[in-house]
Amino acid sequence: QERAEHGRRGNEERKPRHSSEQEQRRDRSGDRDRHRDHSERRKNLGARGHERDAQTLQEQQAERELYNERRREHRQGSAEHNPELRPPEGKPKEKAAANKEKPSFELSGALLEDTNTFRGVVIKYSEPPEARVPKTRWRLYPFKNDEFLPVMYIHRQSAYLLGRHRRIADIPIDHPSCSKQHAVFQYRLVEYTRADGTVGRRVRPYIIDLGSGNGTFLNNQRIEPQRYYELKEKDVLKFGFSSREYVLLHESSDKSEANAKDDDEDEEKEEESDS
């Protein structure tokens, strides 16, 4: 009986120890599972956080690009409407070059190279559709007081720009009272009535003032700006307050009146054939 009682007590003592070990194993397994779940949740949260950060960064970058584009458009629009906001285009260099240049009154042919802009300068004048190169060899004879200056041959182009802006002027006029783009000497194909009543066409010289500050003078009379005035042989032109006078003649001006009339008739026939 004592042995049996002792064995029974031993079994009872071993049962709780065995059950406590199982409980500890289950606890450790549960801790591992909870730790694993917590780690997975942290990883998932971290991945979602990185995705949100990347998306937020992309949105911010897109907003910055849109803002910069609007700023550029605003600056360009402001510069177009307000010329004072445009950056200077090498004005000191232009002044230095102008100071170094020696006066030259030779024809440059600048007006025909580009009717809108030339060397970065906007031309204030465009030739009319009836512009033509003349058959008659017209010439300008400049005079300064009693001094005779070189003759200007003005029959090779349909128009000549006169002004103080030497980079674009065909005929430079350097007097400070003259405008940069002062006037234009223009040949035009116009209709006329013959002696027999028929209508013909011929090329005639004209002068037009481009709205200069101090005006253009034809035979000592100031002409209206932006209007064509027909020129005739021996007409005298002056610009601003310059003392230079430009007398309009042609190659037959020194001949007799009979020869001049014959030349005029030949000129009309040639010009009619062009039309």
Short mmCIF file of N, CA and C in Angstrom, two decimals, residues 107 112 127 130-140 152-160 185-190 201-206 231 248-251 263-264 266-274:
data_model
loop_
_atom_site.label_atom_id
_atom_site.label_comp_id
_atom_site.label_asym_id
_atom_site.label_seq_id
_atom_site.Cartn_x
_atom_site.Cartn_y
_atom_site.Cartn_z
N LEU A 107 25.73 104.06 -100.91
CA LEU A 107 24.48 103.32 -100.80
C LEU A 107 24.77 101.90 -100.32
N LEU A 112 16.28 96.50 -99.35
CA LEU A 112 15.78 95.40 -100.15
C LEU A 112 16.17 94.04 -99.61
N GLU A 127 7.48 98.06 -98.75
CA GLU A 127 7.23 98.57 -100.09
C GLU A 127 5.82 98.20 -100.57
N GLU A 130 2.99 98.13 -106.03
CA GLU A 130 3.35 98.75 -107.30
C GLU A 130 4.81 99.17 -107.37
N ALA A 131 5.63 98.76 -106.41
CA ALA A 131 7.04 99.12 -106.42
C ALA A 131 7.74 98.49 -107.64
N ARG A 132 8.57 99.28 -108.30
CA ARG A 132 9.30 98.82 -109.48
C ARG A 132 10.70 99.42 -109.50
N VAL A 133 11.62 98.75 -110.19
CA VAL A 133 12.95 99.31 -110.44
C VAL A 133 12.85 100.17 -111.71
N PRO A 134 13.32 101.41 -111.68
CA PRO A 134 13.11 102.30 -112.83
C PRO A 134 14.04 101.98 -114.00
N LYS A 135 13.57 102.38 -115.20
CA LYS A 135 14.44 102.30 -116.37
C LYS A 135 15.34 103.53 -116.46
N THR A 136 14.78 104.67 -116.06
CA THR A 136 15.57 105.90 -116.09
C THR A 136 16.62 105.88 -114.98
N ARG A 137 17.81 106.35 -115.30
CA ARG A 137 18.90 106.35 -114.32
C ARG A 137 18.88 107.65 -113.51
N TRP A 138 18.06 107.62 -112.46
CA TRP A 138 17.95 108.79 -111.60
C TRP A 138 19.18 108.92 -110.69
N ARG A 139 19.45 110.18 -110.30
CA ARG A 139 20.61 110.46 -109.46
C ARG A 139 20.26 111.53 -108.44
N LEU A 140 20.90 111.47 -107.30
CA LEU A 140 20.80 112.53 -106.29
C LEU A 140 22.14 113.26 -106.22
N MET A 152 24.99 110.31 -105.95
CA MET A 152 24.37 109.05 -105.53
C MET A 152 23.52 108.52 -106.68
N TYR A 153 23.85 107.32 -107.14
CA TYR A 153 23.11 106.68 -108.23
C TYR A 153 21.98 105.84 -107.63
N ILE A 154 20.75 106.24 -107.90
CA ILE A 154 19.61 105.63 -107.20
C ILE A 154 18.62 105.00 -108.19
N HIS A 155 19.15 104.23 -109.15
CA HIS A 155 18.28 103.57 -110.12
C HIS A 155 18.38 102.05 -110.05
N ARG A 156 19.18 101.52 -109.14
CA ARG A 156 19.40 100.06 -109.09
C ARG A 156 18.42 99.35 -108.18
N GLN A 157 17.65 100.08 -107.38
CA GLN A 157 16.69 99.48 -106.46
C GLN A 157 15.34 100.16 -106.65
N SER A 158 14.31 99.52 -106.13
CA SER A 158 12.97 100.12 -106.19
C SER A 158 12.72 101.07 -105.03
N ALA A 159 13.55 101.02 -103.97
CA ALA A 159 13.36 101.91 -102.83
C ALA A 159 14.69 102.10 -102.11
N TYR A 160 14.82 103.26 -101.45
CA TYR A 160 16.02 103.60 -100.68
C TYR A 160 15.58 104.20 -99.35
N PHE A 185 12.80 106.86 -100.32
CA PHE A 185 12.73 107.24 -101.73
C PHE A 185 12.20 106.02 -102.47
N GLN A 186 10.96 106.10 -103.02
CA GLN A 186 10.27 104.94 -103.56
C GLN A 186 9.89 105.14 -105.02
N TYR A 187 10.16 104.13 -105.87
CA TYR A 187 9.69 104.13 -107.25
C TYR A 187 8.40 103.33 -107.33
N ARG A 188 7.39 103.90 -108.03
CA ARG A 188 6.08 103.26 -108.12
C ARG A 188 5.61 103.26 -109.58
N LEU A 189 4.95 102.16 -109.96
CA LEU A 189 4.34 102.06 -111.28
C LEU A 189 2.94 102.65 -111.20
N VAL A 190 2.73 103.80 -111.89
CA VAL A 190 1.46 104.51 -111.79
C VAL A 190 0.88 104.76 -113.19
N ARG A 201 1.02 103.38 -118.29
CA ARG A 201 1.64 103.25 -116.97
C ARG A 201 3.14 103.50 -117.08
N ARG A 202 3.69 104.12 -116.07
CA ARG A 202 5.13 104.39 -116.05
C ARG A 202 5.61 104.43 -114.60
N VAL A 203 6.91 104.28 -114.43
CA VAL A 203 7.52 104.29 -113.11
C VAL A 203 7.96 105.71 -112.78
N ARG A 204 7.51 106.21 -111.62
CA ARG A 204 7.84 107.56 -111.21
C ARG A 204 8.45 107.53 -109.80
N PRO A 205 9.34 108.48 -109.47
CA PRO A 205 9.93 108.53 -108.13
C PRO A 205 9.00 109.26 -107.14
N TYR A 206 8.98 108.79 -105.91
CA TYR A 206 8.19 109.40 -104.85
C TYR A 206 9.04 109.49 -103.58
N LEU A 231 7.93 113.05 -107.18
CA LEU A 231 9.09 113.91 -107.41
C LEU A 231 9.29 114.13 -108.90
N LEU A 248 17.38 116.21 -107.35
CA LEU A 248 17.04 115.02 -108.13
C LEU A 248 17.20 115.31 -109.62
N LEU A 249 18.08 114.56 -110.26
CA LEU A 249 18.31 114.67 -111.70
C LEU A 249 18.43 113.27 -112.28
N HIS A 250 18.54 113.16 -113.60
CA HIS A 250 18.81 111.88 -114.24
C HIS A 250 19.84 112.05 -115.33
N GLU A 251 20.18 110.98 -116.00
CA GLU A 251 21.31 111.00 -116.94
C GLU A 251 21.08 111.92 -118.13
N ASP A 263 13.68 110.94 -124.66
CA ASP A 263 14.01 109.97 -123.62
C ASP A 263 12.78 109.62 -122.80
N ASP A 264 11.95 110.62 -122.51
CA ASP A 264 10.74 110.36 -121.74
C ASP A 264 9.81 109.42 -122.51
N ASP A 266 10.64 107.19 -124.79
CA ASP A 266 11.22 105.86 -124.77
C ASP A 266 10.99 105.18 -123.42
N GLU A 267 11.10 105.95 -122.36
CA GLU A 267 10.91 105.41 -121.01
C GLU A 267 9.50 104.86 -120.85
N GLU A 268 8.50 105.59 -121.32
CA GLU A 268 7.13 105.16 -121.18
C GLU A 268 6.87 103.86 -121.94
N LYS A 269 7.42 103.76 -123.14
CA LYS A 269 7.21 102.55 -123.93
C LYS A 269 7.82 101.33 -123.23
N GLU A 270 9.01 101.47 -122.71
CA GLU A 270 9.66 100.37 -122.03
C GLU A 270 8.87 99.93 -120.81
N GLU A 271 8.36 100.91 -120.06
CA GLU A 271 7.63 100.58 -118.85
C GLU A 271 6.29 99.95 -119.17
N GLU A 272 5.65 100.32 -120.27
CA GLU A 272 4.40 99.71 -120.66
C GLU A 272 4.62 98.24 -121.01
N SER A 273 5.75 97.93 -121.63
CA SER A 273 6.03 96.55 -121.97
C SER A 273 6.18 95.69 -120.72
N ASP A 274 6.69 96.27 -119.63
CA ASP A 274 6.81 95.50 -118.38
C ASP A 274 5.46 95.20 -117.79
#
